[in-house]
Short mmCIF file of C-alpha atoms in Angstrom, two decimals:
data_model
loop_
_atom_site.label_atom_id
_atom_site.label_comp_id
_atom_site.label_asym_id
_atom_site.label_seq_id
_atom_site.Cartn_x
_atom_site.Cartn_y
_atom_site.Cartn_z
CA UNK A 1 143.38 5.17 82.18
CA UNK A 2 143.14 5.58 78.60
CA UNK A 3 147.00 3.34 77.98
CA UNK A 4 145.12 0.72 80.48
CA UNK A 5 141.70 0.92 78.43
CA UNK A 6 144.14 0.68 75.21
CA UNK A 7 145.63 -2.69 76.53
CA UNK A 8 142.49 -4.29 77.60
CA UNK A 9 140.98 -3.83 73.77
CA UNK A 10 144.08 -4.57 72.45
CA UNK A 11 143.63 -8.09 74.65
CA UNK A 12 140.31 -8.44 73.36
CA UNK A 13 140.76 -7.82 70.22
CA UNK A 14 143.74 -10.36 69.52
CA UNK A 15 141.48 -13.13 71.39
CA UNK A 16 139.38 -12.52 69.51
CA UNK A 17 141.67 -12.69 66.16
CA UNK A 18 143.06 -15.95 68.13
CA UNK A 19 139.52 -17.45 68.16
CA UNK A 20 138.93 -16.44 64.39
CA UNK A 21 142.35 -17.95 63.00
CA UNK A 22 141.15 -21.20 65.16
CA UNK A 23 136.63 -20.89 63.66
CA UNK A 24 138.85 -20.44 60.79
CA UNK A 25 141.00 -22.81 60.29
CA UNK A 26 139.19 -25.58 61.97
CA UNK A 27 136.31 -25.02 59.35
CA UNK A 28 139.14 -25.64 56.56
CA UNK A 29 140.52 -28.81 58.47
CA UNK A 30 136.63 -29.99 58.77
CA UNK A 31 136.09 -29.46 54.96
CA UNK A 32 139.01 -30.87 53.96
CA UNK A 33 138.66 -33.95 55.90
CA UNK A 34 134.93 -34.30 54.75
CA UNK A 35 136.13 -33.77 51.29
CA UNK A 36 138.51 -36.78 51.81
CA UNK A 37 136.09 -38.73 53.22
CA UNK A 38 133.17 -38.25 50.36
CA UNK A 39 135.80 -38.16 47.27
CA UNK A 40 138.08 -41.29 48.48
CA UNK A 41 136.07 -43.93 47.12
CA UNK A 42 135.57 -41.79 43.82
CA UNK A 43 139.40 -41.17 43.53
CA UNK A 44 140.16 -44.48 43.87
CA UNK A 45 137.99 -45.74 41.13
CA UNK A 46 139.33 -43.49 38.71
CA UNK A 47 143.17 -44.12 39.59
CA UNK A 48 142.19 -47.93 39.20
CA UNK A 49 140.60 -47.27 35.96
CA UNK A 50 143.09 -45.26 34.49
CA UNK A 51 145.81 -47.68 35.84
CA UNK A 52 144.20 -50.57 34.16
CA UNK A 53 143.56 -48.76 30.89
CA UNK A 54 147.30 -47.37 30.98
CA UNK A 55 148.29 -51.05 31.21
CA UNK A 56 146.24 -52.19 28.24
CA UNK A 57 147.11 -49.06 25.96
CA UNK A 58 150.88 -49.87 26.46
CA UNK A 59 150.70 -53.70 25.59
CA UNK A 60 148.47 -52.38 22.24
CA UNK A 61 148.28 -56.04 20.52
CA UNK A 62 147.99 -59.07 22.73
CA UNK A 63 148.97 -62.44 20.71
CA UNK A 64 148.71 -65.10 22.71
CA UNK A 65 147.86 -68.30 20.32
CA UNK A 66 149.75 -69.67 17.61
CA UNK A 67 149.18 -72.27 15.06
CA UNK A 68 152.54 -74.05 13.61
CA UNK A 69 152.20 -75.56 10.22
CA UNK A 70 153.91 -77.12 6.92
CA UNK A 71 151.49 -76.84 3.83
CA UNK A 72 151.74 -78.00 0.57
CA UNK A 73 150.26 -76.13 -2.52
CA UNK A 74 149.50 -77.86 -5.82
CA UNK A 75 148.54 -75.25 -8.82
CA UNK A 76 148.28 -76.08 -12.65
CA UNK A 77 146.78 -74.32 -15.00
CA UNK A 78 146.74 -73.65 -18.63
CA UNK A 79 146.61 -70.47 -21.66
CA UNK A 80 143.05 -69.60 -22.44
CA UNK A 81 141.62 -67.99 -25.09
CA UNK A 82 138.19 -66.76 -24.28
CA UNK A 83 136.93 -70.04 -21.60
CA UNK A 84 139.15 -72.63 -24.18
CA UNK A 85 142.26 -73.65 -23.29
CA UNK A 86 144.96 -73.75 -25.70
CA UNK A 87 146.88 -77.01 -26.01
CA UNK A 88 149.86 -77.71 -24.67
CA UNK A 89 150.53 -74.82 -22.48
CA UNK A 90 150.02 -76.45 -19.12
CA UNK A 91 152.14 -75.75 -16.53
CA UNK A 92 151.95 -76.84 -13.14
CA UNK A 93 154.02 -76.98 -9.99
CA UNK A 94 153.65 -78.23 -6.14
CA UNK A 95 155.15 -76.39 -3.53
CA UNK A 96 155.47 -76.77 0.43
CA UNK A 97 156.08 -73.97 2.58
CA UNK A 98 156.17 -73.66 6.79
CA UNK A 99 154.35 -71.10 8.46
CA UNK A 100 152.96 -69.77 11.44
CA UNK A 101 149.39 -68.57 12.31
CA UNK A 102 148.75 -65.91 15.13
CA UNK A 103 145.78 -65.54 16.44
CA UNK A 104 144.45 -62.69 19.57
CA UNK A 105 143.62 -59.23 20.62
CA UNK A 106 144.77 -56.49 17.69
CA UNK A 107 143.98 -53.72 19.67
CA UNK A 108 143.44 -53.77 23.77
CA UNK A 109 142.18 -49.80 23.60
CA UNK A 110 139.16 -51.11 22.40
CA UNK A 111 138.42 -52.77 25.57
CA UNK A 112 136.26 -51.44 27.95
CA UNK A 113 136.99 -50.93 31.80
CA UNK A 114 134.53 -50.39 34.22
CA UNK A 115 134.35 -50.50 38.32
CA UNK A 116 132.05 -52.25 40.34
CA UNK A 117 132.43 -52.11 43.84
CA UNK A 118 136.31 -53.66 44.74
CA UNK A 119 136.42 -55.09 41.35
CA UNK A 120 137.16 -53.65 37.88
CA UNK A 121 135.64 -55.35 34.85
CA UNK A 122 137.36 -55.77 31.55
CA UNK A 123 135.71 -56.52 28.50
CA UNK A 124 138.01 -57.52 25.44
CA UNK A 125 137.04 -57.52 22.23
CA UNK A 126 136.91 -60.84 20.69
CA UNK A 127 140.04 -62.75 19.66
CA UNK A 128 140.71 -62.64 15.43
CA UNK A 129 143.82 -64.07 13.77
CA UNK A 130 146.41 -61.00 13.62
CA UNK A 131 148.73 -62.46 11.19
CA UNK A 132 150.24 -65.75 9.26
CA UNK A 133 153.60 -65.77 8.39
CA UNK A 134 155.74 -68.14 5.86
CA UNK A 135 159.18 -68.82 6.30
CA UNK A 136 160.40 -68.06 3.03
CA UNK A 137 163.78 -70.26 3.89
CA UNK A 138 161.53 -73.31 4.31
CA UNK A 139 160.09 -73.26 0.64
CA UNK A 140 160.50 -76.39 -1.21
CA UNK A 141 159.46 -76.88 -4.98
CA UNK A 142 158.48 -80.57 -4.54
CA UNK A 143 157.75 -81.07 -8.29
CA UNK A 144 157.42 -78.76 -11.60
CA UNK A 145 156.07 -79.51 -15.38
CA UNK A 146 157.17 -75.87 -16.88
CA UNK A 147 155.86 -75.33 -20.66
CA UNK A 148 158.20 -73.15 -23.02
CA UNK A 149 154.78 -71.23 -24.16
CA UNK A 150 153.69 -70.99 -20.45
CA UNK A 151 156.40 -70.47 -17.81
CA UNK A 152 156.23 -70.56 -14.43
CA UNK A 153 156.77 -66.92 -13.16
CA UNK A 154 157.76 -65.01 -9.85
CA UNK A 155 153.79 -63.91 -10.13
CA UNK A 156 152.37 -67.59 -10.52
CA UNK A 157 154.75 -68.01 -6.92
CA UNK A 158 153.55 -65.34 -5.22
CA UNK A 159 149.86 -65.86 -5.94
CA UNK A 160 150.73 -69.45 -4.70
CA UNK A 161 152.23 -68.02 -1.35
CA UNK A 162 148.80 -65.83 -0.81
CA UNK A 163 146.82 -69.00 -1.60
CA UNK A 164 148.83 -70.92 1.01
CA UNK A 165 148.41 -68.09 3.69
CA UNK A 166 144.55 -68.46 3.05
CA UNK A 167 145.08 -72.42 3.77
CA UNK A 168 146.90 -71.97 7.01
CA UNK A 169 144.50 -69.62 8.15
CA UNK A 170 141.70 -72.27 7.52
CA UNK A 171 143.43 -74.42 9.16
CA UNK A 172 144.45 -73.11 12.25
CA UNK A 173 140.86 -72.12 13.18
CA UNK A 174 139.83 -75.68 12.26
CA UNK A 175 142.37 -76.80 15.06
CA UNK A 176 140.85 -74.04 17.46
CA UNK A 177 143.38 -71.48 17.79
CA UNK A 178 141.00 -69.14 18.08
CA UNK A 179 139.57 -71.21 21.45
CA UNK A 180 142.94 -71.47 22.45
CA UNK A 181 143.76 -67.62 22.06
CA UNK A 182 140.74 -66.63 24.31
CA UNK A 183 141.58 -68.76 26.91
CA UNK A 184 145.26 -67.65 27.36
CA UNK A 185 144.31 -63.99 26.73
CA UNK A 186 142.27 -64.64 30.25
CA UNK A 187 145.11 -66.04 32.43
CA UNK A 188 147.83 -63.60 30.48
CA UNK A 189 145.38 -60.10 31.46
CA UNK A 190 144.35 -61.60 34.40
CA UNK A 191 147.48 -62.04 35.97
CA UNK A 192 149.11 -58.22 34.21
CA UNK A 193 146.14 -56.36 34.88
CA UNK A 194 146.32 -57.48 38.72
CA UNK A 195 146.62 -55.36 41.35
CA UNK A 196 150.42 -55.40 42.97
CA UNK A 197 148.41 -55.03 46.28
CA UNK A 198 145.36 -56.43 46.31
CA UNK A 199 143.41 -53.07 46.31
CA UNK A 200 141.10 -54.38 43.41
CA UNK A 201 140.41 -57.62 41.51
CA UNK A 202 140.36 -57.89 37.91
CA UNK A 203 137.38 -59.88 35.74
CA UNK A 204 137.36 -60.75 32.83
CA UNK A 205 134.52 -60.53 30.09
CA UNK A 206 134.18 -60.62 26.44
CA UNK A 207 132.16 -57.93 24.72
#
């Protein structure tokens, strides 16, 4: 009696061990699956985020105008002593130089990304000129009046060369390559910042 009362609590016991494991683990499925359900949308916004800022942090400086250029410098000057200049000690000398203006983004981590429903938002800092550039192999000394009491030195060059940076600079953002810049830095990020399958869309805005 007491081997056959023995198996019938064992019986009941392990259905209701069964039933347990099953309240059990069907409470873990149901959170789980609710916790899918409420943290999806959130997850997604901050992989797209991050995947977006990843992309701009790795291209760092963005260039995407550029302003081609020959300029010519003219500089003469003479000894002074105090404001008056002393007599025959002008010197003067014209040079022309090509260079190249660059103008666009200097740093894309300053951008800032932010998600709005299926699309993530972008906003660049403005576009600047990042750097001009001479090409030292196209300098030409078109013309020179040296003076034995004032020559022309390496130093009276170089100031020239800064001078003619300065003038390229002007120029270029005369001719707009600043305008130009922007607009390309829109169709370039546009198009890299994509997503590879259509999960978001990417807009751009300027801060």
């Amino acid at each position: 009696m007491k081997d056959i009362f023995k198996g019938v609590a064992i019986k009941i016991l392990s259905i209701i061990l069964v039933v347990a494991l099953l309240c059990g683990g069907g409470y873990l499925l149901y959170n789980h699956f609710v916790d899918n359900i409420l943290n999806k949308s959130e997850h997604e916004t901050i992989t797209n985020v991050e995947v977006v800022k990843e992309k701009l942090e790795a291209t760092a400086e963005l260039n995407t105008g550029s302003y081609l250029c020959t300029d010519v410098l003219t500089k003469s000057d003479s000894k002074k002593f105090k404001d008056w200049e002393i007599p025959f000690t002008e010197k003067s000398f014209i040079i022309s130089y090509d260079g190249t203006v660059k103008a666009g983004i200097k740093d894309l981590t300053k951008a800032e990304v932010v998600e709005s429903g299926d699309t993530i938002i972008v906003k660049l800092p403005e576009v600047e000129i990042t750097g001009a550039d001479i090409d030292n192999d196209s300098f030409q000394k078109l013309d020179e009046s040296n003076n034995i009491f004032n020559p022309i030195s390496v130093e009276d060059l170089n100031d020239a060369q800064k001078e003619l940076k300065d003038k390229m600079i002007d120029r270029a953002v005369e001719k707009g390559v600043l305008d130009i810049a922007k607009s390309n830095a829109e169709t370039v990020l546009g198009g890299m910042l994509a997503s590879p399958t259509g999960e978001y869309e990417v807009k751009i805005e300027w801060q």
